[in-house]
Amino acid sequence: MLKKILVAGLIVLVAGAWIYWHVGTEKFYDTEDREAAFTVNAGDLIKEFEADNKTANAKYAEKIVAVNGIISATESADTTINIKMTDAATGSYIIFAFQDQHLDEAKTLKAGDSVSIKGSCSGGVYSDILGYHSITFKRSALNK
């Protein structure tokens, strides 16, 4: 009986270690090579989230989306560059975090540039305190 418990425990330990290693070393695909599920204008995307956040999240979350718009700001973070597109009327915005291999391209962008950016939509949230929506994208790249 003790032997069976030890063998079962060893199997669980090995399986747990494999899952931990698999998740910890997971590599993401290059967004530049992926086809966009949707291509939208930044203003239209923001309006869609403002109209119905839940439906927009269900439609776009975890999908590759190409967004066309004008950059309102660039923000340097620790190891990445964030590109922001803002609706001046409402204060709502879209923010893109770029993949490591596309940082050099992102560094050349500046406020006022008209661009198309493709990324994985993380979803949008509404801030009751601030009164605006923010839509975030990860693993972004310039859409060529």
Short mmCIF file of N, CA and C in Angstrom, two decimals, residues 16-112:
data_model
loop_
_atom_site.label_atom_id
_atom_site.label_comp_id
_atom_site.label_asym_id
_atom_site.label_seq_id
_atom_site.Cartn_x
_atom_site.Cartn_y
_atom_site.Cartn_z
N GLY A 16 3.33 17.57 -12.34
CA GLY A 16 3.32 18.97 -11.93
C GLY A 16 4.56 19.72 -12.40
N ALA A 17 5.72 19.09 -12.32
CA ALA A 17 6.96 19.70 -12.78
C ALA A 17 6.91 19.94 -14.29
N TRP A 18 6.36 18.97 -15.03
CA TRP A 18 6.27 19.13 -16.49
C TRP A 18 5.34 20.29 -16.84
N ILE A 19 4.19 20.40 -16.18
CA ILE A 19 3.25 21.49 -16.45
C ILE A 19 3.89 22.83 -16.11
N TYR A 20 4.56 22.91 -14.98
CA TYR A 20 5.23 24.14 -14.57
C TYR A 20 6.29 24.55 -15.61
N TRP A 21 7.09 23.60 -16.06
CA TRP A 21 8.11 23.89 -17.07
C TRP A 21 7.47 24.31 -18.38
N HIS A 22 6.43 23.63 -18.80
CA HIS A 22 5.77 23.93 -20.07
C HIS A 22 5.20 25.35 -20.07
N VAL A 23 4.51 25.74 -19.02
CA VAL A 23 3.93 27.08 -18.93
C VAL A 23 5.03 28.14 -18.80
N GLY A 24 6.04 27.85 -18.02
CA GLY A 24 7.11 28.82 -17.77
C GLY A 24 8.00 29.09 -18.98
N THR A 25 8.11 28.14 -19.88
CA THR A 25 8.98 28.31 -21.05
C THR A 25 8.19 28.50 -22.34
N GLU A 26 6.89 28.73 -22.23
CA GLU A 26 6.06 28.88 -23.42
C GLU A 26 6.52 30.07 -24.26
N LYS A 27 6.64 29.87 -25.53
CA LYS A 27 7.02 30.92 -26.47
C LYS A 27 5.80 31.30 -27.29
N PHE A 28 5.63 32.58 -27.50
CA PHE A 28 4.50 33.06 -28.29
C PHE A 28 4.93 33.25 -29.73
N TYR A 29 4.00 33.07 -30.61
CA TYR A 29 4.24 33.27 -32.04
C TYR A 29 4.47 34.75 -32.32
N ASP A 30 5.06 35.03 -33.46
CA ASP A 30 5.27 36.41 -33.89
C ASP A 30 3.97 36.92 -34.49
N THR A 31 3.40 37.94 -33.91
CA THR A 31 2.13 38.49 -34.36
C THR A 31 2.21 38.96 -35.80
N GLU A 32 3.38 39.43 -36.22
CA GLU A 32 3.55 39.93 -37.58
C GLU A 32 3.20 38.85 -38.61
N ASP A 33 3.44 37.58 -38.28
CA ASP A 33 3.18 36.48 -39.20
C ASP A 33 1.74 35.98 -39.16
N ARG A 34 0.95 36.46 -38.23
CA ARG A 34 -0.44 36.00 -38.07
C ARG A 34 -1.40 36.90 -38.85
N GLU A 35 -2.45 36.29 -39.34
CA GLU A 35 -3.49 37.05 -40.03
C GLU A 35 -4.46 37.59 -38.99
N ALA A 36 -4.88 38.83 -39.20
CA ALA A 36 -5.81 39.47 -38.27
C ALA A 36 -7.22 38.92 -38.45
N ALA A 37 -7.88 38.65 -37.33
CA ALA A 37 -9.27 38.21 -37.37
C ALA A 37 -10.18 39.40 -37.70
N PHE A 38 -9.75 40.61 -37.30
CA PHE A 38 -10.51 41.83 -37.55
C PHE A 38 -9.55 42.94 -37.93
N THR A 39 -10.00 43.86 -38.78
CA THR A 39 -9.27 45.09 -39.08
C THR A 39 -10.25 46.22 -38.82
N VAL A 40 -9.88 47.13 -37.90
CA VAL A 40 -10.79 48.19 -37.48
C VAL A 40 -10.06 49.52 -37.37
N ASN A 41 -10.84 50.58 -37.40
CA ASN A 41 -10.34 51.93 -37.16
C ASN A 41 -10.33 52.15 -35.65
N ALA A 42 -9.32 52.82 -35.13
CA ALA A 42 -9.17 53.02 -33.69
C ALA A 42 -10.42 53.67 -33.08
N GLY A 43 -10.93 54.71 -33.72
CA GLY A 43 -12.11 55.39 -33.20
C GLY A 43 -13.33 54.48 -33.14
N ASP A 44 -13.50 53.67 -34.17
CA ASP A 44 -14.63 52.73 -34.20
C ASP A 44 -14.50 51.67 -33.12
N LEU A 45 -13.27 51.19 -32.89
CA LEU A 45 -13.04 50.18 -31.86
C LEU A 45 -13.36 50.74 -30.48
N ILE A 46 -12.92 51.95 -30.22
CA ILE A 46 -13.21 52.59 -28.93
C ILE A 46 -14.72 52.76 -28.75
N LYS A 47 -15.40 53.22 -29.79
CA LYS A 47 -16.85 53.41 -29.71
C LYS A 47 -17.57 52.09 -29.45
N GLU A 48 -17.07 51.01 -30.05
CA GLU A 48 -17.68 49.70 -29.84
C GLU A 48 -17.55 49.27 -28.37
N PHE A 49 -16.40 49.51 -27.76
CA PHE A 49 -16.23 49.17 -26.35
C PHE A 49 -17.06 50.10 -25.46
N GLU A 50 -17.18 51.36 -25.83
CA GLU A 50 -17.98 52.29 -25.04
C GLU A 50 -19.47 51.93 -25.11
N ALA A 51 -19.93 51.45 -26.26
CA ALA A 51 -21.34 51.11 -26.43
C ALA A 51 -21.72 49.87 -25.63
N ASP A 52 -20.87 48.83 -25.67
CA ASP A 52 -21.17 47.59 -24.95
C ASP A 52 -19.87 46.85 -24.68
N ASN A 53 -19.29 47.13 -23.54
CA ASN A 53 -17.99 46.57 -23.16
C ASN A 53 -17.99 45.04 -23.16
N LYS A 54 -19.04 44.45 -22.63
CA LYS A 54 -19.11 42.99 -22.52
C LYS A 54 -19.14 42.33 -23.90
N THR A 55 -19.95 42.83 -24.80
CA THR A 55 -20.04 42.27 -26.15
C THR A 55 -18.74 42.47 -26.92
N ALA A 56 -18.14 43.65 -26.78
CA ALA A 56 -16.88 43.93 -27.47
C ALA A 56 -15.77 43.01 -26.96
N ASN A 57 -15.72 42.79 -25.65
CA ASN A 57 -14.72 41.87 -25.09
C ASN A 57 -14.92 40.46 -25.62
N ALA A 58 -16.16 40.02 -25.70
CA ALA A 58 -16.44 38.68 -26.22
C ALA A 58 -16.00 38.57 -27.68
N LYS A 59 -16.14 39.63 -28.43
CA LYS A 59 -15.80 39.63 -29.86
C LYS A 59 -14.29 39.69 -30.10
N TYR A 60 -13.56 40.53 -29.35
CA TYR A 60 -12.15 40.81 -29.67
C TYR A 60 -11.12 40.15 -28.74
N ALA A 61 -11.47 39.83 -27.52
CA ALA A 61 -10.48 39.34 -26.55
C ALA A 61 -9.77 38.09 -27.04
N GLU A 62 -8.45 38.12 -26.91
CA GLU A 62 -7.55 37.02 -27.29
C GLU A 62 -7.56 36.72 -28.78
N LYS A 63 -7.95 37.70 -29.58
CA LYS A 63 -7.91 37.55 -31.03
C LYS A 63 -6.89 38.56 -31.59
N ILE A 64 -6.33 38.23 -32.75
CA ILE A 64 -5.41 39.16 -33.41
C ILE A 64 -6.25 40.19 -34.14
N VAL A 65 -6.00 41.47 -33.83
CA VAL A 65 -6.76 42.57 -34.40
C VAL A 65 -5.79 43.59 -34.98
N ALA A 66 -6.06 44.05 -36.20
CA ALA A 66 -5.29 45.13 -36.81
C ALA A 66 -6.07 46.42 -36.59
N VAL A 67 -5.40 47.41 -36.00
CA VAL A 67 -6.05 48.68 -35.67
C VAL A 67 -5.35 49.79 -36.44
N ASN A 68 -6.14 50.56 -37.20
CA ASN A 68 -5.62 51.69 -37.97
C ASN A 68 -5.98 52.97 -37.23
N GLY A 69 -5.00 53.85 -37.05
CA GLY A 69 -5.29 55.09 -36.35
C GLY A 69 -4.07 55.99 -36.26
N ILE A 70 -4.24 57.07 -35.52
CA ILE A 70 -3.18 58.06 -35.33
C ILE A 70 -2.67 57.96 -33.90
N ILE A 71 -1.36 57.90 -33.77
CA ILE A 71 -0.72 57.79 -32.46
C ILE A 71 -0.91 59.09 -31.68
N SER A 72 -1.37 58.96 -30.43
CA SER A 72 -1.52 60.14 -29.58
C SER A 72 -0.34 60.29 -28.63
N ALA A 73 0.32 59.16 -28.31
CA ALA A 73 1.47 59.21 -27.40
C ALA A 73 2.27 57.92 -27.49
N THR A 74 3.56 58.04 -27.17
CA THR A 74 4.41 56.86 -27.02
C THR A 74 4.95 56.89 -25.59
N GLU A 75 5.00 55.72 -24.97
CA GLU A 75 5.46 55.63 -23.58
C GLU A 75 6.53 54.55 -23.49
N SER A 76 7.67 54.91 -22.95
CA SER A 76 8.72 53.92 -22.73
C SER A 76 8.50 53.27 -21.38
N ALA A 77 8.43 51.96 -21.39
CA ALA A 77 8.33 51.20 -20.15
C ALA A 77 9.68 50.52 -19.92
N ASP A 78 9.78 49.65 -18.94
CA ASP A 78 11.05 49.02 -18.62
C ASP A 78 11.73 48.40 -19.83
N THR A 79 11.07 47.44 -20.45
CA THR A 79 11.69 46.72 -21.56
C THR A 79 10.86 46.80 -22.83
N THR A 80 9.90 47.69 -22.87
CA THR A 80 9.04 47.78 -24.05
C THR A 80 8.66 49.22 -24.34
N ILE A 81 8.02 49.38 -25.47
CA ILE A 81 7.47 50.68 -25.87
C ILE A 81 5.97 50.49 -25.98
N ASN A 82 5.21 51.39 -25.38
CA ASN A 82 3.75 51.36 -25.51
C ASN A 82 3.32 52.48 -26.43
N ILE A 83 2.47 52.14 -27.37
CA ILE A 83 1.91 53.11 -28.31
C ILE A 83 0.45 53.30 -27.95
N LYS A 84 0.03 54.56 -27.90
CA LYS A 84 -1.32 54.87 -27.44
C LYS A 84 -2.10 55.60 -28.54
N MET A 85 -3.38 55.22 -28.70
CA MET A 85 -4.31 55.92 -29.57
C MET A 85 -5.48 56.34 -28.69
N THR A 86 -5.78 57.64 -28.64
CA THR A 86 -6.76 58.17 -27.71
C THR A 86 -7.91 58.85 -28.43
N ASP A 87 -9.11 58.69 -27.90
CA ASP A 87 -10.28 59.45 -28.36
C ASP A 87 -10.30 60.72 -27.54
N ALA A 88 -9.98 61.84 -28.17
CA ALA A 88 -9.85 63.12 -27.44
C ALA A 88 -11.17 63.54 -26.79
N ALA A 89 -12.29 63.17 -27.36
CA ALA A 89 -13.59 63.58 -26.82
C ALA A 89 -13.93 62.87 -25.51
N THR A 90 -13.60 61.60 -25.40
CA THR A 90 -14.00 60.83 -24.22
C THR A 90 -12.84 60.49 -23.29
N GLY A 91 -11.61 60.56 -23.79
CA GLY A 91 -10.44 60.18 -22.99
C GLY A 91 -10.15 58.69 -23.05
N SER A 92 -11.04 57.91 -23.67
CA SER A 92 -10.81 56.47 -23.81
C SER A 92 -9.64 56.24 -24.75
N TYR A 93 -8.92 55.13 -24.53
CA TYR A 93 -7.73 54.90 -25.34
C TYR A 93 -7.46 53.43 -25.58
N ILE A 94 -6.62 53.19 -26.59
CA ILE A 94 -6.10 51.87 -26.92
C ILE A 94 -4.61 51.94 -26.67
N ILE A 95 -4.04 50.91 -26.04
CA ILE A 95 -2.60 50.91 -25.79
C ILE A 95 -2.01 49.58 -26.27
N PHE A 96 -0.90 49.68 -27.00
CA PHE A 96 -0.24 48.53 -27.60
C PHE A 96 1.14 48.33 -26.98
N ALA A 97 1.41 47.13 -26.48
CA ALA A 97 2.74 46.75 -26.00
C ALA A 97 3.39 45.91 -27.10
N PHE A 98 4.59 46.29 -27.50
CA PHE A 98 5.24 45.63 -28.63
C PHE A 98 6.09 44.44 -28.21
N GLN A 99 6.18 43.45 -29.12
CA GLN A 99 7.05 42.30 -28.91
C GLN A 99 8.50 42.75 -28.99
N ASP A 100 9.38 42.02 -28.32
CA ASP A 100 10.80 42.36 -28.28
C ASP A 100 11.39 42.55 -29.66
N GLN A 101 11.08 41.66 -30.58
CA GLN A 101 11.69 41.73 -31.91
C GLN A 101 11.19 42.92 -32.74
N HIS A 102 10.17 43.63 -32.25
CA HIS A 102 9.63 44.78 -32.99
C HIS A 102 9.85 46.11 -32.26
N LEU A 103 10.67 46.09 -31.21
CA LEU A 103 10.90 47.31 -30.44
C LEU A 103 11.59 48.39 -31.25
N ASP A 104 12.53 48.02 -32.11
CA ASP A 104 13.25 49.02 -32.91
C ASP A 104 12.28 49.77 -33.82
N GLU A 105 11.32 49.05 -34.42
CA GLU A 105 10.31 49.71 -35.25
C GLU A 105 9.45 50.64 -34.40
N ALA A 106 9.04 50.17 -33.23
CA ALA A 106 8.18 50.97 -32.35
C ALA A 106 8.87 52.24 -31.89
N LYS A 107 10.18 52.18 -31.69
CA LYS A 107 10.93 53.35 -31.23
C LYS A 107 10.95 54.47 -32.26
N THR A 108 10.72 54.15 -33.53
CA THR A 108 10.73 55.17 -34.58
C THR A 108 9.40 55.91 -34.68
N LEU A 109 8.35 55.38 -34.03
CA LEU A 109 7.04 56.00 -34.10
C LEU A 109 6.94 57.18 -33.16
N LYS A 110 6.10 58.16 -33.55
CA LYS A 110 5.92 59.33 -32.70
C LYS A 110 4.48 59.81 -32.79
N ALA A 111 4.09 60.62 -31.84
CA ALA A 111 2.74 61.15 -31.81
C ALA A 111 2.43 61.85 -33.12
N GLY A 112 1.23 61.62 -33.65
CA GLY A 112 0.80 62.21 -34.91
C GLY A 112 0.96 61.29 -36.10
#
